[in-house]
XYZ file of C-alpha atoms in Angstrom:
688
model
C 64.942 148.782 86.143
C 61.282 148.676 85.154
C 59.053 151.740 85.428
C 55.708 153.050 84.372
C 57.099 154.188 81.048
C 56.950 150.814 79.471
C 60.438 149.723 80.471
C 60.952 146.065 81.146
C 64.101 144.302 82.275
C 65.431 142.242 79.407
C 66.575 139.138 81.207
C 68.665 136.880 79.052
C 69.459 139.593 76.556
C 72.848 140.611 77.877
C 74.719 138.448 75.425
C 76.488 138.926 72.132
C 74.904 141.156 69.577
C 74.020 139.303 66.446
C 76.039 136.331 67.591
C 79.201 138.102 66.561
C 80.728 138.065 70.009
C 81.895 141.618 69.513
C 79.724 143.467 72.036
C 77.941 142.504 75.233
C 75.167 144.492 76.904
C 75.176 144.998 80.652
C 71.962 145.905 82.538
C 69.871 145.714 79.364
C 66.320 147.069 79.262
C 63.602 147.136 76.622
C 61.831 150.441 76.027
C 58.439 150.123 74.355
C 57.537 152.475 71.493
C 54.532 152.332 69.144
C 54.719 149.134 67.116
C 58.321 148.532 67.994
C 60.932 148.195 70.720
C 64.218 149.786 71.676
C 66.947 147.791 73.403
C 69.137 149.841 75.720
C 72.088 148.955 77.902
C 75.810 149.327 78.354
C 78.318 147.548 76.188
C 81.607 146.043 77.377
C 83.230 149.464 77.246
C 80.622 151.123 79.432
C 78.961 153.052 76.602
C 75.265 153.719 77.013
C 73.743 152.246 73.865
C 70.398 152.224 72.112
C 69.624 149.520 69.594
C 66.428 149.488 67.566
C 64.493 146.537 66.194
C 61.625 148.163 64.291
C 58.565 146.119 63.328
C 56.844 148.705 61.162
C 57.422 151.905 59.249
C 55.802 153.818 62.103
C 58.285 152.418 64.584
C 61.158 153.429 62.341
C 59.955 157.011 62.603
C 60.706 156.889 66.310
C 64.299 155.873 65.675
C 67.016 158.320 64.956
C 69.912 156.358 63.558
C 71.082 152.811 64.052
C 74.481 153.046 65.724
C 77.241 150.966 67.185
C 78.214 151.209 70.865
C 81.036 153.626 70.172
C 79.269 155.738 67.580
C 76.078 157.219 69.020
C 74.443 159.945 66.986
C 74.767 163.512 68.239
C 71.197 163.469 69.511
C 71.708 160.269 71.461
C 75.076 161.230 72.844
C 73.744 164.481 74.268
C 70.378 163.264 75.498
C 71.326 159.987 77.101
C 72.437 160.447 80.673
C 75.537 158.884 82.202
C 73.746 157.715 85.308
C 72.308 154.596 83.760
C 69.034 156.001 82.403
C 67.758 153.905 79.514
C 67.564 156.751 77.006
C 65.282 159.412 75.583
C 62.479 157.081 74.618
C 61.771 156.125 78.217
C 61.492 159.782 79.144
C 59.673 161.237 76.144
C 57.486 158.554 74.599
C 54.287 157.369 76.293
C 54.067 153.703 77.055
C 51.758 151.791 74.788
C 52.040 148.328 76.251
C 54.707 146.172 77.868
C 57.408 145.222 75.452
C 56.947 141.740 74.032
C 59.432 139.093 75.060
C 61.895 137.678 72.606
C 59.833 134.557 72.224
C 56.771 136.622 71.264
C 58.607 138.826 68.806
C 59.119 137.644 65.226
C 62.739 137.121 64.250
C 62.382 139.274 61.176
C 60.504 142.498 60.633
C 58.077 143.084 57.762
C 59.606 144.092 54.494
C 58.484 147.690 54.850
C 60.246 148.116 58.193
C 63.398 146.433 56.989
C 63.547 148.701 53.991
C 63.164 151.774 56.157
C 65.801 150.623 58.619
C 68.168 149.691 55.805
C 67.982 153.135 54.306
C 68.689 154.705 57.686
C 71.585 152.450 58.562
C 73.321 152.375 55.207
C 73.667 156.128 54.825
C 77.310 157.119 55.135
C 79.154 160.356 55.515
C 80.196 160.436 51.904
C 76.780 159.351 50.538
C 74.197 161.552 52.188
C 71.645 163.926 50.745
C 74.357 166.557 50.506
C 73.498 168.191 53.805
C 75.939 169.510 56.313
C 77.688 166.935 58.486
C 77.915 167.234 62.246
C 81.179 166.723 64.064
C 79.909 163.518 65.650
C 78.929 162.122 62.261
C 82.405 162.826 60.981
C 83.958 161.313 64.094
C 81.923 158.165 63.496
C 83.160 157.946 59.915
C 86.730 158.337 61.174
C 86.413 155.570 63.758
C 86.190 157.866 66.787
C 83.647 157.892 69.574
C 81.242 160.782 70.224
C 82.506 164.053 71.598
C 81.003 163.729 75.036
C 81.976 160.123 75.657
C 84.396 159.511 78.488
C 85.742 156.238 79.795
C 83.893 155.257 82.984
C 85.808 156.198 86.096
C 85.882 152.626 87.382
C 87.387 151.409 84.126
C 90.086 154.069 84.241
C 90.934 153.068 87.798
C 91.071 149.374 86.878
C 93.333 150.225 83.951
C 95.843 151.947 86.216
C 95.586 149.192 88.817
C 96.525 146.476 86.315
C 99.298 148.729 85.018
C 100.730 148.981 88.511
C 100.367 145.264 89.187
C 102.160 144.121 86.024
C 104.778 146.807 86.624
C 105.512 145.374 90.065
C 105.724 141.854 88.630
C 108.098 143.032 85.907
C 110.244 144.892 88.436
C 110.543 141.907 90.767
C 111.540 139.577 87.941
C 114.102 142.019 86.562
C 115.675 143.513 89.682
C 115.974 140.589 92.093
C 119.414 139.022 91.704
C 120.333 141.473 88.947
C 123.988 141.618 90.014
C 124.483 137.891 89.392
C 126.651 136.842 87.682
C 129.261 139.376 88.685
C 131.310 138.872 85.540
C 130.895 140.479 82.140
C 128.766 138.161 80.017
C 128.243 137.972 76.273
C 128.527 141.395 74.584
C 128.802 143.217 77.892
C 132.526 142.935 77.218
C 131.990 145.594 74.530
C 129.092 147.796 75.556
C 129.756 148.088 79.286
C 133.383 149.069 78.799
C 132.385 151.473 76.018
C 129.852 153.022 78.390
C 132.513 153.537 81.052
C 134.835 155.163 78.516
C 132.102 157.491 77.241
C 131.403 158.824 80.714
C 135.092 159.303 81.539
C 136.677 160.252 78.205
C 133.749 161.410 76.095
C 134.398 158.736 73.456
C 134.840 154.966 73.228
C 138.398 153.822 73.902
C 140.510 150.720 73.418
C 141.136 148.452 76.401
C 144.033 146.209 77.267
C 143.760 142.614 76.192
C 142.148 140.303 78.754
C 140.900 143.231 80.829
C 137.385 141.825 81.303
C 138.033 140.089 84.622
C 139.866 143.114 85.995
C 137.018 145.400 84.967
C 134.443 143.202 86.703
C 136.506 143.344 89.891
C 136.647 147.151 89.812
C 140.047 147.630 88.165
C 139.656 150.065 85.246
C 143.334 150.631 84.566
C 143.094 148.697 81.315
C 141.436 151.643 79.556
C 143.658 153.629 77.210
C 143.057 157.070 75.706
C 143.236 155.742 72.166
C 139.882 156.023 70.393
C 138.195 152.732 69.522
C 136.348 151.899 66.327
C 132.765 150.978 67.264
C 129.880 150.209 64.941
C 126.838 151.403 66.895
C 125.707 154.901 67.891
C 126.374 156.174 71.379
C 122.960 156.654 73.038
C 122.528 153.110 74.376
C 125.988 153.169 75.915
C 125.298 156.554 77.498
C 122.217 155.020 79.126
C 124.147 152.005 80.427
C 126.840 154.328 81.746
C 124.264 156.439 83.590
C 123.522 153.500 85.867
C 127.232 152.946 86.404
C 127.684 156.566 87.462
C 124.807 156.382 89.944
C 125.591 153.022 91.561
C 129.339 152.805 90.967
C 131.005 151.050 88.011
C 132.541 148.374 90.223
C 129.077 146.823 90.723
C 127.600 144.511 88.105
C 124.188 145.783 89.231
C 125.149 149.246 87.990
C 125.748 148.265 84.376
C 122.495 146.274 84.202
C 120.096 148.542 86.073
C 119.299 150.833 83.128
C 118.402 147.917 80.819
C 116.237 146.586 83.667
C 114.475 149.941 83.997
C 113.961 150.030 80.227
C 112.449 146.542 80.360
C 110.080 147.525 83.173
C 109.094 150.715 81.355
C 108.371 148.703 78.197
C 105.934 146.512 80.137
C 104.173 149.614 81.460
C 104.081 151.201 78.004
C 102.621 148.108 76.364
C 99.949 147.927 79.060
C 98.904 151.536 78.439
C 99.065 151.089 74.661
C 96.822 148.024 74.860
C 94.447 149.881 77.171
C 94.200 152.677 74.638
C 93.546 150.290 71.762
C 91.051 147.991 73.482
C 89.604 150.034 76.392
C 89.798 146.772 78.322
C 91.697 146.539 81.632
C 91.611 142.755 81.274
C 93.354 142.734 77.899
C 95.740 145.497 78.953
C 96.746 143.597 82.071
C 97.143 140.391 80.079
C 99.463 142.118 77.600
C 101.619 143.544 80.365
C 101.756 140.224 82.203
C 102.753 138.242 79.117
C 105.553 140.677 78.337
C 106.694 140.667 81.963
C 107.167 136.882 81.930
C 108.508 136.450 78.406
C 111.999 135.010 78.318
C 113.449 137.257 75.609
C 112.183 140.414 77.300
C 113.309 139.175 80.717
C 116.847 138.065 79.882
C 117.652 141.184 77.891
C 116.398 143.351 80.740
C 119.008 141.688 82.969
C 122.095 142.185 80.819
C 124.014 145.271 79.722
C 123.171 145.143 76.002
C 121.643 147.727 73.671
C 118.670 145.928 72.170
C 116.294 146.299 75.116
C 116.444 150.074 74.571
C 115.319 149.544 70.977
C 112.286 147.655 72.278
C 111.462 150.488 74.670
C 111.763 153.322 72.155
C 109.985 151.320 69.442
C 107.020 150.700 71.754
C 107.005 154.369 72.745
C 106.953 155.366 69.074
C 103.901 153.154 68.468
C 102.154 154.743 71.442
C 102.872 158.237 70.072
C 101.696 157.087 66.638
C 98.342 155.936 68.032
C 97.926 159.213 69.909
C 98.684 161.146 66.721
C 96.090 159.164 64.782
C 93.441 160.043 67.353
C 94.528 163.700 67.527
C 94.680 164.277 63.775
C 91.325 162.620 63.076
C 89.611 164.529 65.866
C 90.998 167.739 64.352
C 89.783 166.732 60.897
C 86.252 166.093 62.192
C 86.231 169.393 64.068
C 87.371 171.470 61.090
C 85.002 169.806 58.610
C 81.953 170.020 60.893
C 79.181 171.937 59.146
C 80.533 171.234 55.657
C 79.041 169.162 52.865
C 80.647 166.154 51.154
C 83.314 167.248 48.693
C 84.652 170.018 50.908
C 88.313 170.939 50.696
C 90.555 169.184 53.215
C 91.951 171.380 55.997
C 95.486 172.664 55.633
C 98.227 170.568 57.193
C 99.475 171.732 60.555
C 102.031 170.886 63.188
C 100.966 167.760 65.025
C 102.501 167.422 68.494
C 102.171 163.659 68.697
C 103.628 163.190 65.217
C 106.593 165.358 66.168
C 106.984 163.232 69.296
C 106.920 160.125 67.099
C 109.747 161.551 65.002
C 111.783 162.377 68.101
C 111.353 158.886 69.554
C 112.219 157.226 66.251
C 115.369 159.337 66.135
C 116.258 157.997 69.575
C 115.568 154.459 68.338
C 118.010 154.931 65.462
C 120.511 156.344 67.969
C 120.609 152.955 69.704
C 121.106 150.856 66.572
C 120.573 151.485 62.903
C 117.830 148.867 62.747
C 115.487 151.648 63.884
C 115.754 153.193 60.405
C 113.404 150.561 58.997
C 110.825 151.282 61.678
C 111.059 154.980 60.812
C 110.289 154.175 57.174
C 107.327 151.920 57.977
C 105.837 154.364 60.488
C 106.164 157.214 57.994
C 104.396 155.165 55.332
C 101.637 154.202 57.778
C 101.019 157.848 58.695
C 100.587 158.854 55.046
C 98.251 155.926 54.339
C 96.121 156.611 57.425
C 95.875 160.317 56.627
C 94.898 159.622 53.026
C 92.225 157.115 54.032
C 90.872 159.567 56.605
C 90.294 162.139 53.861
C 88.578 159.481 51.792
C 86.279 158.541 54.677
C 85.020 162.101 55.047
C 84.572 162.573 51.304
C 87.171 165.318 50.980
C 87.771 166.846 47.564
C 90.751 165.328 45.731
C 91.394 163.187 48.787
C 94.135 161.081 47.196
C 96.266 164.019 46.077
C 95.644 165.891 49.305
C 96.646 162.875 51.373
C 99.690 161.718 49.435
C 101.090 165.091 48.358
C 99.972 167.987 50.550
C 99.517 166.051 53.767
C 102.236 163.560 52.859
C 104.891 166.260 52.607
C 103.889 167.619 56.007
C 103.991 164.120 57.495
C 107.462 163.572 56.076
C 108.806 166.861 57.421
C 107.498 166.114 60.905
C 109.076 162.662 61.101
C 112.174 162.048 58.980
C 114.040 165.380 59.367
C 113.110 165.448 63.056
C 114.511 161.940 63.514
C 117.696 162.901 61.632
C 118.250 165.960 63.826
C 117.745 163.885 66.971
C 120.102 161.190 65.676
C 122.878 163.650 64.878
C 122.323 165.371 68.210
C 122.927 162.089 70.026
C 126.481 162.185 68.629
C 127.188 165.480 70.406
C 129.983 163.921 72.440
C 131.736 162.706 69.303
C 131.569 166.177 67.753
C 132.916 167.858 70.889
C 135.903 165.534 71.416
C 138.610 165.834 68.740
C 140.250 162.637 70.001
C 137.218 160.532 69.059
C 137.547 157.934 66.313
C 137.781 159.220 62.719
C 138.362 162.839 63.691
C 141.085 164.253 61.449
C 140.214 161.996 58.514
C 139.361 164.939 56.261
C 142.668 166.671 56.970
C 144.510 163.471 56.092
C 142.578 163.224 52.823
C 143.408 166.811 51.917
C 147.055 166.331 52.854
C 147.255 163.230 50.664
C 145.372 164.979 47.838
C 142.463 162.565 48.141
C 138.796 163.501 47.603
C 136.399 164.245 50.453
C 132.611 163.738 50.263
C 131.557 167.388 50.629
C 134.456 169.856 50.398
C 132.217 172.835 51.177
C 131.141 171.410 54.545
C 133.142 171.601 57.792
C 135.803 168.954 58.313
C 133.927 167.425 61.244
C 130.880 166.775 59.040
C 133.038 165.026 56.454
C 134.690 163.029 59.234
C 131.233 162.069 60.489
C 130.093 160.964 57.034
C 133.266 158.930 56.474
C 132.790 157.234 59.842
C 129.244 156.260 58.912
C 130.372 154.896 55.565
C 132.825 152.666 57.390
C 130.107 151.548 59.828
C 127.780 150.714 56.946
C 130.413 148.614 55.188
C 130.955 146.676 58.397
C 127.265 145.953 58.946
C 126.514 144.741 55.438
C 129.688 142.680 55.266
C 129.702 140.962 58.665
C 129.706 137.230 57.978
C 132.107 135.701 60.509
C 130.623 132.422 61.819
C 129.262 132.317 65.345
C 128.052 129.374 67.372
C 124.692 130.996 68.105
C 123.944 132.847 64.887
C 120.474 132.214 63.502
C 118.230 132.857 60.531
C 115.189 135.169 60.708
C 112.791 132.486 59.515
C 113.244 130.655 62.822
C 112.944 133.665 65.114
C 109.171 133.547 65.574
C 109.456 129.930 66.731
C 112.570 130.617 68.824
C 114.349 127.691 67.192
C 117.860 129.019 67.798
C 118.117 130.968 71.065
C 121.267 132.753 72.189
C 123.315 131.633 75.173
C 124.379 134.626 77.268
C 126.145 132.854 80.114
C 127.487 129.408 80.955
C 129.458 128.009 83.859
C 130.172 124.301 84.061
C 131.471 122.200 86.937
C 134.877 123.880 86.767
C 133.361 127.250 87.747
C 130.415 126.097 89.893
C 131.748 125.069 93.308
C 128.711 123.178 94.562
C 127.555 119.714 93.544
C 123.982 118.704 92.821
C 122.404 115.565 94.216
C 122.856 113.619 91.004
C 126.226 114.844 89.860
C 127.817 117.945 88.394
C 126.093 121.329 88.216
C 126.003 124.152 85.679
C 124.706 127.718 85.531
C 123.257 129.073 82.297
C 121.357 132.070 80.937
C 119.679 131.596 77.577
C 117.646 134.219 75.760
C 114.748 132.021 74.708
C 111.204 133.318 74.558
C 108.246 131.919 76.438
C 107.276 129.165 74.013
C 103.565 129.319 74.859
C 103.566 133.007 73.945
C 105.699 132.845 70.812
C 104.150 129.777 69.238
C 100.622 130.973 69.989
C 101.524 134.354 68.520
C 102.402 132.717 65.198
C 98.789 131.562 64.875
C 97.523 134.838 66.316
C 99.461 136.766 63.681
C 97.441 135.149 60.905
C 94.196 135.696 62.830
C 94.882 139.385 63.395
C 95.827 139.980 59.760
C 92.689 138.249 58.453
C 90.273 139.877 60.897
C 91.974 143.245 60.596
C 91.568 143.235 56.816
C 88.077 141.750 56.862
C 86.707 144.146 59.483
C 88.794 147.163 58.411
C 90.106 147.388 61.961
C 93.134 149.687 62.110
C 94.080 148.408 65.573
C 95.403 145.245 63.953
C 97.996 147.269 62.068
C 99.621 148.750 65.152
C 101.576 145.576 66.053
C 101.976 144.710 62.382
C 103.919 147.949 61.935
C 106.382 146.545 64.458
C 106.705 143.281 62.552
C 107.213 145.102 59.247
C 109.715 147.566 60.660
C 111.752 145.396 63.027
C 111.451 141.802 61.811
C 110.903 141.634 58.047
C 114.004 143.738 57.120
C 116.309 141.117 58.656
C 115.495 138.691 55.830
C 117.684 140.717 53.468
C 120.599 140.058 55.857
C 119.957 136.353 56.391
C 123.547 135.540 55.368
C 124.949 137.939 57.961
C 125.963 137.057 61.495
C 122.675 137.817 63.265
C 120.996 136.447 66.376
C 117.581 135.530 67.727
C 117.937 137.907 70.666
C 117.303 140.791 68.227
C 113.626 139.861 68.614
C 113.514 141.846 71.864
C 112.994 144.888 69.630
C 109.533 143.685 68.587
C 108.517 141.269 71.346
C 105.932 143.843 72.584
C 104.310 143.549 69.145
C 104.348 139.754 69.424
C 102.491 139.993 72.726
C 100.079 142.615 71.367
C 99.200 140.415 68.391
C 98.424 137.534 70.730
C 96.282 139.677 73.034
C 94.340 141.234 70.154
C 93.644 137.785 68.716
C 92.440 136.539 72.104
C 90.288 139.637 72.501
C 88.744 139.182 69.076
C 88.114 135.506 69.655
C 86.692 135.918 73.158
C 84.371 138.768 72.228
C 86.231 141.335 74.337
C 87.079 143.686 71.477
C 84.043 145.661 70.241
C 84.152 146.825 66.624
C 85.205 150.356 65.784
C 82.703 152.912 64.462
C 82.518 152.770 60.702
C 84.286 149.408 60.442
C 82.945 146.353 58.640
C 82.513 144.667 62.016
C 80.348 147.537 63.218
C 78.256 147.402 60.061
C 77.719 143.662 60.513
C 76.686 144.271 64.105
C 74.164 146.922 63.069
C 72.747 144.629 60.394
C 72.317 141.866 62.965
C 70.613 144.243 65.383
C 68.286 145.469 62.675
C 67.101 141.929 62.135
C 66.546 141.349 65.830
C 69.451 138.925 66.162
C 70.484 139.255 69.800
C 72.594 136.343 70.962
C 72.299 134.664 74.343
C 75.971 134.647 75.209
C 79.535 134.158 74.107
C 80.052 131.075 72.004
C 81.789 128.405 74.096
C 84.756 127.985 71.757
C 85.726 131.634 72.051
C 87.186 131.167 75.501
C 89.499 128.309 74.553
C 92.315 130.505 73.260
C 92.346 132.633 76.400
C 92.988 129.546 78.528
C 96.186 128.660 76.719
C 98.666 130.426 78.976
C 101.445 127.898 79.182
C 103.540 129.872 81.641
C 100.902 129.455 84.357
C 101.908 126.092 85.845
C 105.594 127.104 85.759
C 105.184 130.694 86.960
C 108.164 131.725 89.036
C 110.438 129.077 87.526
C 112.827 130.617 85.001
C 115.743 128.162 84.863
C 117.264 129.486 81.631
C 116.327 133.158 81.981
C 118.108 133.667 85.323
C 121.142 131.585 86.358
C 120.212 129.180 89.155
C 122.404 126.160 89.669
C 120.859 123.133 87.959
C 121.953 119.565 87.544
C 123.709 118.607 84.352
C 121.515 116.586 82.006
C 122.933 115.428 78.666
C 119.511 115.864 77.088
C 119.305 119.557 77.945
C 121.775 120.459 75.224
C 119.310 119.401 72.542
C 116.380 121.462 73.779
C 116.028 124.326 71.322
C 119.733 124.320 70.575
C 120.003 122.691 67.176
C 121.899 124.947 64.805
C 120.219 126.397 61.737
C 121.013 124.844 58.386
C 124.509 125.788 57.380
C 125.521 126.865 60.904
C 128.076 124.991 62.999
C 126.655 122.394 65.331
C 126.814 123.060 69.026
C 129.624 121.035 70.530
C 130.688 123.375 73.316
C 128.923 125.636 75.762
C 128.415 129.325 75.223
C 131.809 130.493 76.420
C 133.439 128.854 73.418
C 131.690 131.424 71.265
C 133.470 134.334 72.925
C 136.310 133.923 70.437
C 134.007 135.099 67.653
C 133.407 138.735 66.878
C 129.916 139.698 68.043
C 130.302 143.446 67.866
C 128.029 143.613 64.860
C 125.008 142.301 66.734
């Protein structure tokens, strides 16, 4: 890459900047300027960068502004070409002499140069000379890249390639053998039959006793027209029933295909979300692959339950949330461009991605009520992010503007939208007078009993009374169950849920050493879950230390879909509920690996970016990634056993007395396991 302009190839420089392991230069070059040097190259994201190590005050005059890879100044972003040219200095400044090698250059600059560079680097958007800010300066303060930056075409292609690859892997694991077993297993005895009734009656109905076997064989005569009392909204059962209508309800494949599609779509969504957060096809592909092979995600994609839909819509809501953060901050930078610090914040406006977030969260709540907590956490996160954005740009009265003016707008675009969507998903209940609880208000009036809102239509009062009854059921469910568990053991998968069990009486064949059994157990991939426990602490610490908002994306999932269960620890609850936030578990692990392996460059304006700039200013250019950083990435325990899923799908395996004690010990206070999973069918699991 050398030329007559004083450009010399910087061999050995393409390592970590400042030894932080957070950025790596590709094709680096050194551009000579009077009494100084400029290091140019591409970082791991493909940005064209320009780092300055000044050795005198005169050299500092040739620099514009010390930047991070994602936060070039407006002058740099417009003048640097995308074809690999080293930058404006190679084109505009005459060569003085070949750039000195690293060995010939002092590690530290004279005090005068350091002082000049410090003053240039430490200026912030809110602490300038009072001049007008450019849009790119504001974007940098808000953690966004420059206006004219675009992801390299090759990286975009690689991102879609890995998305397709992990999607194919997820589809193969979820669709092959999906119809086996052909019987209703676990809570399919509730949700699948409810789904059939919804599509044929418009409401859930009661079934004849012991009608499960007949239903699985294609005999649906056990359904009555009497409305059934159910404790979950209808949307998930409508989705299950859609597959039954397409493929025929007599096929077990039909009542599991929609959960399988939801599981595949969740893998694809997580891959794209990770790609958007990290701009790394490697990390995006790793996230999708880990979710594709996780046991909780896999088993619940192969059974007709509701919770896999929660995982899908929750992941989609996080994706919409990230898109809204980018959209709203880009708008803020655009509207404040040309203003001085202390300017009034722009008026709140409709935000399409925030509205989409509200819609998706409404759909999440329409699967199970556990989505309400995610709605609350997401709403709080939006207000906090918006308030901090106003603070970053030095807006006038930023706290009041963010929490009151903008906060009200944020609330109106999420909570009421979610409520409207939730109520809309009950349209079938409203349009069928035979549905459960219809007529309750008339009975109250006839018996001279009070109704919640006498001025509202009877159907609304019926709806409210129904929800009161559902709430009382959920908070009061405490019937013992063989596989109930406590939330404190969920992250370690200490008490998995058995979905299916057939012993020697049902399995006709005999194994070489004796009797055979078939079993499906919803237990997570231990290498993923246990590693994620450590990764969770790493992500929290680094996220807080470096002010990296990306760390909070999966943490929102933990706060909204895991932490609330601790208030119900005495209820009958199960480990398989973790499918709702298993994408966040995987994302935490991938972010921690990316941070540790140096694959996650710091964001503009973050503490990590400031540390990187300080290291560059002092000429600290590392030689490569520290050896220990790659250790975490090698711990992928599923690798040697890839393709073997003996408890996630039901192959016939030989009975081993020791197998009953592998991850099956009951939680403290729970009944010990003395019988296989089918013994638990006598317990009421409708509240799961």
